Short mmCIF file of C-alpha atoms in Angstrom, two decimals:
data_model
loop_
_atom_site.label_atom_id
_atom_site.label_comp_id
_atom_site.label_asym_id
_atom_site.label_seq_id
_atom_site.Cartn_x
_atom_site.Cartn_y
_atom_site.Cartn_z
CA UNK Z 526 -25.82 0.69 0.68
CA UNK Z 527 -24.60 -1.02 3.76
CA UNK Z 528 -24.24 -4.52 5.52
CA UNK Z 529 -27.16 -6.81 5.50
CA UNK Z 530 -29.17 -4.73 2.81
CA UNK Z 531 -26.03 -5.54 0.49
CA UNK Z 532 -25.08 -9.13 1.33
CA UNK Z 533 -29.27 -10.01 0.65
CA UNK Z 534 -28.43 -8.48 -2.51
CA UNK Z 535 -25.29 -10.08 -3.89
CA UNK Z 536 -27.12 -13.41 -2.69
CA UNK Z 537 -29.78 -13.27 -5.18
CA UNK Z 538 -27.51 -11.53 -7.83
CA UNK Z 539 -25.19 -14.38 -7.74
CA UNK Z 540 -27.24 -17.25 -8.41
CA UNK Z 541 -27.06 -16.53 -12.00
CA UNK Z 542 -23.66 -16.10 -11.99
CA UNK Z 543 -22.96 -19.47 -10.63
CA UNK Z 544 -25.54 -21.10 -13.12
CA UNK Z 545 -23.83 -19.56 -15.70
CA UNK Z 546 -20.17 -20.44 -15.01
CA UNK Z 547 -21.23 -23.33 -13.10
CA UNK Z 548 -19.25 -22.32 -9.50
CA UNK Z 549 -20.35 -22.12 -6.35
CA UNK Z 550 -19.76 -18.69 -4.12
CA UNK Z 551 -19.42 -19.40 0.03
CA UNK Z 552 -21.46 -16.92 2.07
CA UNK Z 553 -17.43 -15.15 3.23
CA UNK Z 554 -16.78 -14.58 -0.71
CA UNK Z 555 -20.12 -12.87 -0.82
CA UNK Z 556 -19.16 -10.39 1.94
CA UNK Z 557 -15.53 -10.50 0.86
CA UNK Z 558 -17.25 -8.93 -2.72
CA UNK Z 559 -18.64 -6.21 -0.40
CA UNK Z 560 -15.80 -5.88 2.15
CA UNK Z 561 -13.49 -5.03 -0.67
CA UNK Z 562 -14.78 -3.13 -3.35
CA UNK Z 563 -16.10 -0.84 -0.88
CA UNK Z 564 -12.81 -0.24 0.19
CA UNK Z 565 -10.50 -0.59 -3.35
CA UNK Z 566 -13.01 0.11 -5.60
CA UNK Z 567 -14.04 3.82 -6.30
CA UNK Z 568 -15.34 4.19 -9.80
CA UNK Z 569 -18.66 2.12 -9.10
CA UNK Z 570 -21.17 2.27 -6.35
CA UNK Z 571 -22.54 -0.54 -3.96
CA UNK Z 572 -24.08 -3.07 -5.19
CA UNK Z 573 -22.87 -3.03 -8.94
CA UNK Z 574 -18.78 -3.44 -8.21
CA UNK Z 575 -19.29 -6.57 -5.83
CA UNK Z 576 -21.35 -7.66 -8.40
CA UNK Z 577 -18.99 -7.20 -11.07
CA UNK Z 578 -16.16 -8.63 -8.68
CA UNK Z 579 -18.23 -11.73 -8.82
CA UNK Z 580 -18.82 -12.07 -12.24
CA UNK Z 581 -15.03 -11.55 -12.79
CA UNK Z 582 -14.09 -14.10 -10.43
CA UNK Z 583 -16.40 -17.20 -11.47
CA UNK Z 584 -14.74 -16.25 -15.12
CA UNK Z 585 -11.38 -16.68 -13.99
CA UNK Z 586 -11.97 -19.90 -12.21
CA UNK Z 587 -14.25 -21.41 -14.65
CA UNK Z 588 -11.44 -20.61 -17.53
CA UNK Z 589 -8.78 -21.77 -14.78
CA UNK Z 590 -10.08 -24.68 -12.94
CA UNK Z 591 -13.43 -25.31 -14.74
CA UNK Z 592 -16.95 -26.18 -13.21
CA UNK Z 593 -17.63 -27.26 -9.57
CA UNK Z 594 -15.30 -25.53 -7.77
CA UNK Z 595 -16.50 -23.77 -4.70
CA UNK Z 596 -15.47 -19.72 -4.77
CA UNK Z 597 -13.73 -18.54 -1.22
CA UNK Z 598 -12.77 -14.94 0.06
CA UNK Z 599 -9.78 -15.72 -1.06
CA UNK Z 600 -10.76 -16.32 -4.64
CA UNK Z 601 -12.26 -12.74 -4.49
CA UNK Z 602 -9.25 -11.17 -2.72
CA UNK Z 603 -7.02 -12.22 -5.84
CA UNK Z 604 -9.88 -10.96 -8.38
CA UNK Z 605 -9.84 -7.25 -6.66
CA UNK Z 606 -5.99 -7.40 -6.38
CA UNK Z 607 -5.75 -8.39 -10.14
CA UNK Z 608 -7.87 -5.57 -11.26
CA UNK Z 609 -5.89 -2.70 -8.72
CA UNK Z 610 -2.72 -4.08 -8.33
CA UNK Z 611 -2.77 -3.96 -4.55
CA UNK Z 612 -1.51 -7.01 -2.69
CA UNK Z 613 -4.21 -8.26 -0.94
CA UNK Z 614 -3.65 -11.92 -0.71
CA UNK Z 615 -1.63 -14.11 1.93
CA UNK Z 616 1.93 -13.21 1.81
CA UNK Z 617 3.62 -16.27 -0.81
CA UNK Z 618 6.67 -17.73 0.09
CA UNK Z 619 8.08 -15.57 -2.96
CA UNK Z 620 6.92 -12.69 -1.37
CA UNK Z 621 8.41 -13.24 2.01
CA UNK Z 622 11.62 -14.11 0.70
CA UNK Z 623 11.87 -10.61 -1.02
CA UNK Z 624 10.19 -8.41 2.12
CA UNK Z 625 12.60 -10.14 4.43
CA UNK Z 626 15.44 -9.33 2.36
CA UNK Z 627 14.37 -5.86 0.97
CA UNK Z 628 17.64 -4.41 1.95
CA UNK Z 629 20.10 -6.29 -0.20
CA UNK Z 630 17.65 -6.55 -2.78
CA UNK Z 631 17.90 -2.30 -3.11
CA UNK Z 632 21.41 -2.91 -2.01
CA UNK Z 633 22.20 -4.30 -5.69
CA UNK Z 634 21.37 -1.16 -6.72
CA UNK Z 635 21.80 1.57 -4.24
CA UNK Z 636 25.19 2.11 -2.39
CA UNK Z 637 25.12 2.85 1.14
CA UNK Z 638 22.59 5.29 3.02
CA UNK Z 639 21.87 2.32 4.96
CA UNK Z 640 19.15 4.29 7.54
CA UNK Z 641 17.66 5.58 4.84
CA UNK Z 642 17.31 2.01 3.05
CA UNK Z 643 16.28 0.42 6.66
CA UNK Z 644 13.74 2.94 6.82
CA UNK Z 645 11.85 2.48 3.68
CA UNK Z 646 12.31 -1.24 4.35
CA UNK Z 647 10.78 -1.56 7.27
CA UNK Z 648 7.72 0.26 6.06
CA UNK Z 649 6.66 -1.64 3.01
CA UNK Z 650 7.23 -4.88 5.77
CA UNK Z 651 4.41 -3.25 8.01
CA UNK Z 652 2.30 -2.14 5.36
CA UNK Z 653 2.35 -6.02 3.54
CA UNK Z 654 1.61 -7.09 7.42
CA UNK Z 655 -1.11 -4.52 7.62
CA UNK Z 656 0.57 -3.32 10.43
CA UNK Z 657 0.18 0.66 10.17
CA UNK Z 658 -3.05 2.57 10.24
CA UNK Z 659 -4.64 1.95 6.64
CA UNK Z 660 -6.06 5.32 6.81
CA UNK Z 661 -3.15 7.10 5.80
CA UNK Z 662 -0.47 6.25 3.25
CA UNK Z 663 1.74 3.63 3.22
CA UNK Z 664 4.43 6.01 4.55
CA UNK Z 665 5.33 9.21 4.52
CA UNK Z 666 8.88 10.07 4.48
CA UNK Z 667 11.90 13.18 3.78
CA UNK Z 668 14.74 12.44 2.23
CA UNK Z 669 17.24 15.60 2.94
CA UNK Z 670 20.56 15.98 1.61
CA UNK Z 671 22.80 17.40 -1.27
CA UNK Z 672 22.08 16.71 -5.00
CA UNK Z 673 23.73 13.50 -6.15
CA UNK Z 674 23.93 11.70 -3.21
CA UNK Z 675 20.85 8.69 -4.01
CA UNK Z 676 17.82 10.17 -2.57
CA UNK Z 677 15.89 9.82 -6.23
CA UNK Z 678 17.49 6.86 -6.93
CA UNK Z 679 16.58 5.05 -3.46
CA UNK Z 680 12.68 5.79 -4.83
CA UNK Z 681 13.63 4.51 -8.17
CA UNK Z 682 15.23 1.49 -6.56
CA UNK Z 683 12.28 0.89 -4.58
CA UNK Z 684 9.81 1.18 -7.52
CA UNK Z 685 11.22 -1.24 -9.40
CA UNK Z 686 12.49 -3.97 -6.30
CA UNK Z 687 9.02 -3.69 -4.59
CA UNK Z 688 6.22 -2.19 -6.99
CA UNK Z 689 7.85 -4.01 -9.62
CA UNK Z 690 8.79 -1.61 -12.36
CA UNK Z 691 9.94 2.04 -12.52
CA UNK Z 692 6.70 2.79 -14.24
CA UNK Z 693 5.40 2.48 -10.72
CA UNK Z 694 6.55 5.49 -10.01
CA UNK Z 695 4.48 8.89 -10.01
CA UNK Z 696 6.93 11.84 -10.27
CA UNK Z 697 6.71 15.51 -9.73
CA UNK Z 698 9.37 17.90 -9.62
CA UNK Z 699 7.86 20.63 -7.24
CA UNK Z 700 9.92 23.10 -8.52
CA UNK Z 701 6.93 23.61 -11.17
CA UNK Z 702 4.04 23.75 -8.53
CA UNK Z 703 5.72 27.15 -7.38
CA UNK Z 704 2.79 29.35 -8.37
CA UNK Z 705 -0.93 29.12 -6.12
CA UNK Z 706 -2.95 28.55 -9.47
CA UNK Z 707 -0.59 25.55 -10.25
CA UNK Z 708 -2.89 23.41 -7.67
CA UNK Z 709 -5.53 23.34 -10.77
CA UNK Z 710 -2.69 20.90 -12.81
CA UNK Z 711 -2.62 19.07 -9.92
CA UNK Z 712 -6.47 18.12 -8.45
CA UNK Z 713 -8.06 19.52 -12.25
CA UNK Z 714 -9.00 22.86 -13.78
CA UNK Z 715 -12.79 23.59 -13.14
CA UNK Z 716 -15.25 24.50 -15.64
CA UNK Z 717 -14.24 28.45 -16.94
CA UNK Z 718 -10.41 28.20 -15.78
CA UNK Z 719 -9.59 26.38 -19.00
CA UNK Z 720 -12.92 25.94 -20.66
CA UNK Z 721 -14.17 22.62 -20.43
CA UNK Z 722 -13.76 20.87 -16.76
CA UNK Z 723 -10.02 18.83 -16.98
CA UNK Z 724 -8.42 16.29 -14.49
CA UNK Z 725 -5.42 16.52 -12.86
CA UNK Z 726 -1.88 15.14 -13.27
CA UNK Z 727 -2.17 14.38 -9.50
CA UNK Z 728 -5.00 12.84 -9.13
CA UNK Z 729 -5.88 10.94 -12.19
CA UNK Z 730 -2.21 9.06 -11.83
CA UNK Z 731 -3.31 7.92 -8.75
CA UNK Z 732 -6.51 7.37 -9.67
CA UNK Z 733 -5.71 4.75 -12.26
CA UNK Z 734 -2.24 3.74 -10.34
CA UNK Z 735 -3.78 3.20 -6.58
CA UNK Z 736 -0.36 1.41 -5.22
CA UNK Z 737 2.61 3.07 -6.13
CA UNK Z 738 4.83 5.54 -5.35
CA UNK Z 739 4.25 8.79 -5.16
CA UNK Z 740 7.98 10.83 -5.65
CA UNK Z 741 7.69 14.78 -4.79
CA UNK Z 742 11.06 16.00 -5.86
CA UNK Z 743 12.23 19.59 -4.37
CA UNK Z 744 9.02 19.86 -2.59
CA UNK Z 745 10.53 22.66 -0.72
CA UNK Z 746 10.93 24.65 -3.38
CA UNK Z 747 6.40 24.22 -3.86
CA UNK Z 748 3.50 27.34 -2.93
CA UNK Z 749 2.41 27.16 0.42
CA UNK Z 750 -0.49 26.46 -1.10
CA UNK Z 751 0.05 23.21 -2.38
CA UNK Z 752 2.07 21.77 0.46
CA UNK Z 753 -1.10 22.37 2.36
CA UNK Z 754 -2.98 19.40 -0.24
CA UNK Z 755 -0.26 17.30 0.83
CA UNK Z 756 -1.13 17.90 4.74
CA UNK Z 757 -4.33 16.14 4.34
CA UNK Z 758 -2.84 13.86 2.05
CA UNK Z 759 -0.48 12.45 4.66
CA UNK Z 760 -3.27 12.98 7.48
CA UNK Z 761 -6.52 11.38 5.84
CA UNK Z 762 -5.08 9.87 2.56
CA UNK Z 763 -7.72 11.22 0.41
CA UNK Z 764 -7.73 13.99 -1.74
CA UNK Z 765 -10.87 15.17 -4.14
CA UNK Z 766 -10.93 15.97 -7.14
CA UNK Z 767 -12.30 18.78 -8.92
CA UNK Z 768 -15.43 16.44 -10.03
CA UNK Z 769 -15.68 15.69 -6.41
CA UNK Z 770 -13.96 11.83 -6.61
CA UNK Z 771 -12.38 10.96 -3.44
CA UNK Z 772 -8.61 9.70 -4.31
CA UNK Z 773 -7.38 7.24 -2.20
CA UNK Z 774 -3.69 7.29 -1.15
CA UNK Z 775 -3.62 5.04 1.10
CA UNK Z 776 -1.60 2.01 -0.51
CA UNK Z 777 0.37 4.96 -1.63
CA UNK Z 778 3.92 5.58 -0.38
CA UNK Z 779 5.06 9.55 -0.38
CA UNK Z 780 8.95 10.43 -0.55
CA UNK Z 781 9.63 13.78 -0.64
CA UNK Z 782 13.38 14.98 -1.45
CA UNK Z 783 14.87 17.79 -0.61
CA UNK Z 784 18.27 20.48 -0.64
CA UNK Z 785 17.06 22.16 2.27
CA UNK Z 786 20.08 22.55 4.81
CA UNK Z 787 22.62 21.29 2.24
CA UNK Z 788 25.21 23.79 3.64
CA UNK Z 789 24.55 22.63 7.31
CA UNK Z 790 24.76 18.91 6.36
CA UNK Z 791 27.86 19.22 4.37
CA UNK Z 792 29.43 21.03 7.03
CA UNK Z 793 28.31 18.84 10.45
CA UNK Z 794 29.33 15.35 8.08
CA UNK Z 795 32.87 17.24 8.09
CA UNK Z 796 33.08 18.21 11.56
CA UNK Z 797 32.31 14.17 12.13
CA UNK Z 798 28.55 14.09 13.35
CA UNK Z 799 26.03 10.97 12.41
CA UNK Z 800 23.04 11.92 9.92
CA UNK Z 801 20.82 11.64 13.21
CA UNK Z 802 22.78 14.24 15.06
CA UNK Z 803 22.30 16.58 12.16
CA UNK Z 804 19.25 15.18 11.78
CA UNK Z 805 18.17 16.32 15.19
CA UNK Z 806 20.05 19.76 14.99
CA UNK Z 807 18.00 20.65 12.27
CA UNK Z 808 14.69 19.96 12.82
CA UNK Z 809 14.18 22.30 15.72
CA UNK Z 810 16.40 25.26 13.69
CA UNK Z 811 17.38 25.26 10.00
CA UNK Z 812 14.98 22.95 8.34
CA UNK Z 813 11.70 24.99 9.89
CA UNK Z 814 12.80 28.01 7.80
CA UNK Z 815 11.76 25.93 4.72
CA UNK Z 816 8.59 23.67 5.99
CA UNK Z 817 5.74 24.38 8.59
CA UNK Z 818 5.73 22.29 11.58
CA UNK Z 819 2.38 20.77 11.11
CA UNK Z 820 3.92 19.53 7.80
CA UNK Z 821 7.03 17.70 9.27
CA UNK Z 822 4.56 15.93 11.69
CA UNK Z 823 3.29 14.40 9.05
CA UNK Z 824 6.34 12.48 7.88
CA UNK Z 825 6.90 9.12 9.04
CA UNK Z 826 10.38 9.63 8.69
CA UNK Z 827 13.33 12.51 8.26
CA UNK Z 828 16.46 10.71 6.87
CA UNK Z 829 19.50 12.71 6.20
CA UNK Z 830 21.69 11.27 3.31
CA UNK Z 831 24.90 11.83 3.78
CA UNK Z 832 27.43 13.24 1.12
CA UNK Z 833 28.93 10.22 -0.66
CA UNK Z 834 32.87 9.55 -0.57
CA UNK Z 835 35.19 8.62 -2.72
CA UNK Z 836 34.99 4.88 -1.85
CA UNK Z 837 30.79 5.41 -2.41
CA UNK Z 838 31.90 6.92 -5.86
CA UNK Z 839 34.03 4.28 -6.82
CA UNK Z 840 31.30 1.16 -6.04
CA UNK Z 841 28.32 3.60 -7.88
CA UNK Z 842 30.80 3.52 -10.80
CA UNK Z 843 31.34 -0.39 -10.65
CA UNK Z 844 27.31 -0.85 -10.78
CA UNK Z 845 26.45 1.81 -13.39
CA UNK Z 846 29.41 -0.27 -15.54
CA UNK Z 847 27.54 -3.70 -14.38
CA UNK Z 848 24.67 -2.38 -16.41
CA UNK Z 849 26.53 -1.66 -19.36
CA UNK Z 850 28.00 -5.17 -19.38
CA UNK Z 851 24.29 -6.59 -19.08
CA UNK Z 852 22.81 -4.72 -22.15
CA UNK Z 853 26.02 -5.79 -24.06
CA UNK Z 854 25.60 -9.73 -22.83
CA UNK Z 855 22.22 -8.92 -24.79
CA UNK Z 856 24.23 -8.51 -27.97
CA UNK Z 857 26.59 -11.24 -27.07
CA UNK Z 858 29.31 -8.83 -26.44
CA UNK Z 859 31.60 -9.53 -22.91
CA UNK Z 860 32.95 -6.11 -21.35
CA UNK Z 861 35.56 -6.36 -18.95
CA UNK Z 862 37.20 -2.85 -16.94
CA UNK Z 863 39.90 -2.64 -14.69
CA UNK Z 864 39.69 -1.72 -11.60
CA UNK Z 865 42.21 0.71 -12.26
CA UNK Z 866 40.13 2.24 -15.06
CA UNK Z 867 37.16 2.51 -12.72
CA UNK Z 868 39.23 4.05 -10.31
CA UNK Z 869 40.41 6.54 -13.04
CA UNK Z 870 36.61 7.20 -13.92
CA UNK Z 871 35.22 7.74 -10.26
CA UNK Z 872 37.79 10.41 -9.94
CA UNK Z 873 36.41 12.09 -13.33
CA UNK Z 874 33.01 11.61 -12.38
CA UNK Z 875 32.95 12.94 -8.73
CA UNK Z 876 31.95 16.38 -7.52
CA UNK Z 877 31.56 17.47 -4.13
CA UNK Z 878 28.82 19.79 -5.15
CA UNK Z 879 26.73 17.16 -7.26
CA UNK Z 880 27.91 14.02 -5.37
CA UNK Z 881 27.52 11.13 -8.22
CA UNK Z 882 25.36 12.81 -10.32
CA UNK Z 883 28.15 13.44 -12.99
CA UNK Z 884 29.43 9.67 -12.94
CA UNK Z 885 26.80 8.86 -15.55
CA UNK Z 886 27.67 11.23 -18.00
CA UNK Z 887 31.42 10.26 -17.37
CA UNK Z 888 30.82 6.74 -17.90
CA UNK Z 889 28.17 8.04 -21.12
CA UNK Z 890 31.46 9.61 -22.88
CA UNK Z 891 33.97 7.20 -22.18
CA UNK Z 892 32.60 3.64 -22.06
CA UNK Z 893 29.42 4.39 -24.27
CA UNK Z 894 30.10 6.24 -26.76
CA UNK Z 895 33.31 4.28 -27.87
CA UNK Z 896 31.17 1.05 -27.64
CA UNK Z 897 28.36 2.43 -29.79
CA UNK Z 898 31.06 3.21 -32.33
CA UNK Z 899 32.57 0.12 -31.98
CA UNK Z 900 29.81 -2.29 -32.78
CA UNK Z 901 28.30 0.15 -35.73
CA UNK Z 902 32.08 0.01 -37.23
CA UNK Z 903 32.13 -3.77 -36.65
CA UNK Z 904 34.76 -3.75 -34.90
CA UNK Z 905 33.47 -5.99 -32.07
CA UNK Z 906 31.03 -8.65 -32.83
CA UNK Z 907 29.23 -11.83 -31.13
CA UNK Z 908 31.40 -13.51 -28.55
CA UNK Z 909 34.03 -10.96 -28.30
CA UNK Z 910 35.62 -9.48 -25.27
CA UNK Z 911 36.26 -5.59 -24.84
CA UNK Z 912 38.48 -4.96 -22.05
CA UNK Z 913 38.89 -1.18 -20.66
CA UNK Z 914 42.00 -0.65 -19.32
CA UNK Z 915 43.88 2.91 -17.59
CA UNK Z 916 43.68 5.73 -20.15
CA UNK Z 917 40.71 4.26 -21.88
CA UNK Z 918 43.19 1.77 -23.42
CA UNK Z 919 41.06 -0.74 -25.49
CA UNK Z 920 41.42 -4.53 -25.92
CA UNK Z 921 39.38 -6.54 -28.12
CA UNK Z 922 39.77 -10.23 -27.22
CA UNK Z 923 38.56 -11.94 -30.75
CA UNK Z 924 36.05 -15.20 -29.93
CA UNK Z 925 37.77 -18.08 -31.63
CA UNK Z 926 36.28 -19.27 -34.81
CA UNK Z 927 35.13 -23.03 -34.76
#
């Protein structure tokens, strides 16, 4: 059901709805109602969503603002983004702030790999904007590099500074898509494969989760098979089901990471040449040994991290120790460590295979654990201060009793 045929509809359909909530709906709600569950919503046909998008709205108002008030598109625009989480409203002042200064807000939480942070900054700018073609995700980008050097934690980071929680975060390690028949776990097993007709991981999480991110961890390391999916994917940003449901990526954003070309990185970073120049070495050479060609033009981006140094190592240390201090201020507990003593740790908890991947266990072992056995033993309470000092030396600074 289309245009006219659906607008004469929703006009006679909403008179009771305004009679019974006592609001008023202008003629642009009405094709707002249309305009957007068409587009957002995908469980329901035409007319019954924008009907239902009505009936939601003049409930919220009426319990909001009560009787007489007059519905607009923009009433209906903040119904259909309440109920999928998509940010289709004018941009708030709030919301500016934090777009505009998306870079220091991952910043507090990511150190360095500034292209790579630029990158995925820029992109959530144009897709709040709606500058970028809306028929395709969000973006689609690589992140290439060694193990331990942030590309995870970058989409982590940006989960929880722009979708607004980790939770927002769809993850698949594509080291367990390796075999052709693992597409059924992805898109749902069909009637015989597994007995009765099941969804898929894939598709249901986006399904229910229509703007988030979409993480593909190792995807090098994935059948041919199944990178294909991901071709249309990026291209179209739909992908059906096995019950035939269209899934719509596109308020989706797609990182893929990978180790492809670690050797080559590590080794042009020592010889002193930019992540682009590498960048641009490899795409015409190494990196098409691992992924077709049609599949690298699909990716917005190609961002090579670079391995992380010693200095990198040191500040990663400082902020994983800033979040023990926060979960202690919780308990009323102060933690204090040297920088001498996070010096000492970033030099336990580097590798130049894993980058900063073994820093959290360090700082597990030698700040947590003594902590944990500290406040069960009672030997730091409420208002204390625990100061970490070179050699794990240990000062308790007793809160004065009044």
């Amino acid at each position: 059901m289309e245009g006219n045929q659906a607008i004469q509809i929703l006009e006679a359909r909403s008179g009771p709805i305004e009679y019974r909530y006592g609001v008023f709906f202008t003629y642009d709600s009405i094709v707002k109602a249309i305009e957007l569950s068409k587009k957002f919503i995908h469980e329901r046909y035409l007319p019954e969503k924008a009907i239902e998008v009505l009936e939601e709205t003049a409930s919220r108002i009426f319990n909001t603002k009560g009787k007489d008030f007059v519905i607009t598109d923009d009433d209906i625009s903040e119904t259909v983004s309440l109920k999928t989480e998509i940010p289709l409203t004018d941009i708030t002042k709030g919301e500016s702030e934090k777009l505009l200064h998306l870079e220091e807000k991952i910043h507090e939480r990511m150190i360095d790999q500034n292209e790579a942070v630029s990158m995925v900054s820029a992109a959530m700018r144009r897709a709040r904007a709606e500058i970028r073609d809306t028929k395709r995700p969000i973006a689609n980008l690589l992140f290439l590099g060694p193990t331990g050097v942030g590309k995870t934690q970058l989409a982590k980071t940006l989960a929880e500074v722009y979708f607004g929680s980790e939770n927002k975060m769809i993850r698949l390690d594509m080291s367990e898509y390796q075999e052709k028949a693992s597409l059924y776990q992805l898109i749902g097993f069909p009637r015989g494969v597994m007995g009765e007709e099941t969804s898929g991981y894939l598709t249901e999480q986006v399904r229910h989760h229509p703007f988030a991110l979409l993480l593909l961890d190792e995807i090098e390391k994935a059948h041919p098979d199944i990178l294909n999916i991901f071709l249309q994917v990026m291209d179209d940003g739909r992908l059906t089901d096995v019950r035939g449901r269209k899934i719509d990526f596109t308020n989706v954003i797609i990182i893929c990471t990978s180790n492809a070309c670690t050797p080559i990185i590590q080794k042009r970073i020592s010889e002193g040449l930019s992540p682009q120049q590498i960048k641009d070495e490899i795409m015409n050479n190494e990196l098409q040994q691992y992924f077709k060609p049609e599949l690298l033009n699909r990716f917005d981006g190609i961002i090579v991290f670079k391995p992380l140094s010693k200095k990198d190592i040191f500040s990663i240390a400082k902020l994983l120790l800033g979040g023990v201090a926060k979960s202690l201020e919780k308990k009323g507990v102060k933690l204090e460590v040297t920088d001498s003593y996070i010096e000492e740790l970033s030099e336990l908890g580097f590798d130049p295979l894993y980058g900063a991947r073994p820093m959290r266990r360090v700082i597990q072992e030698k700040v947590d654990d003594v902590l944990a056995n500290y406040i069960i033993s009672s030997k730091i309470e409420r208002r204390d201060t625990i100061v970490f000092d070179v050699g794990g030396k240990i000062d308790i600074i007793k809160s004065k009793k009044w």
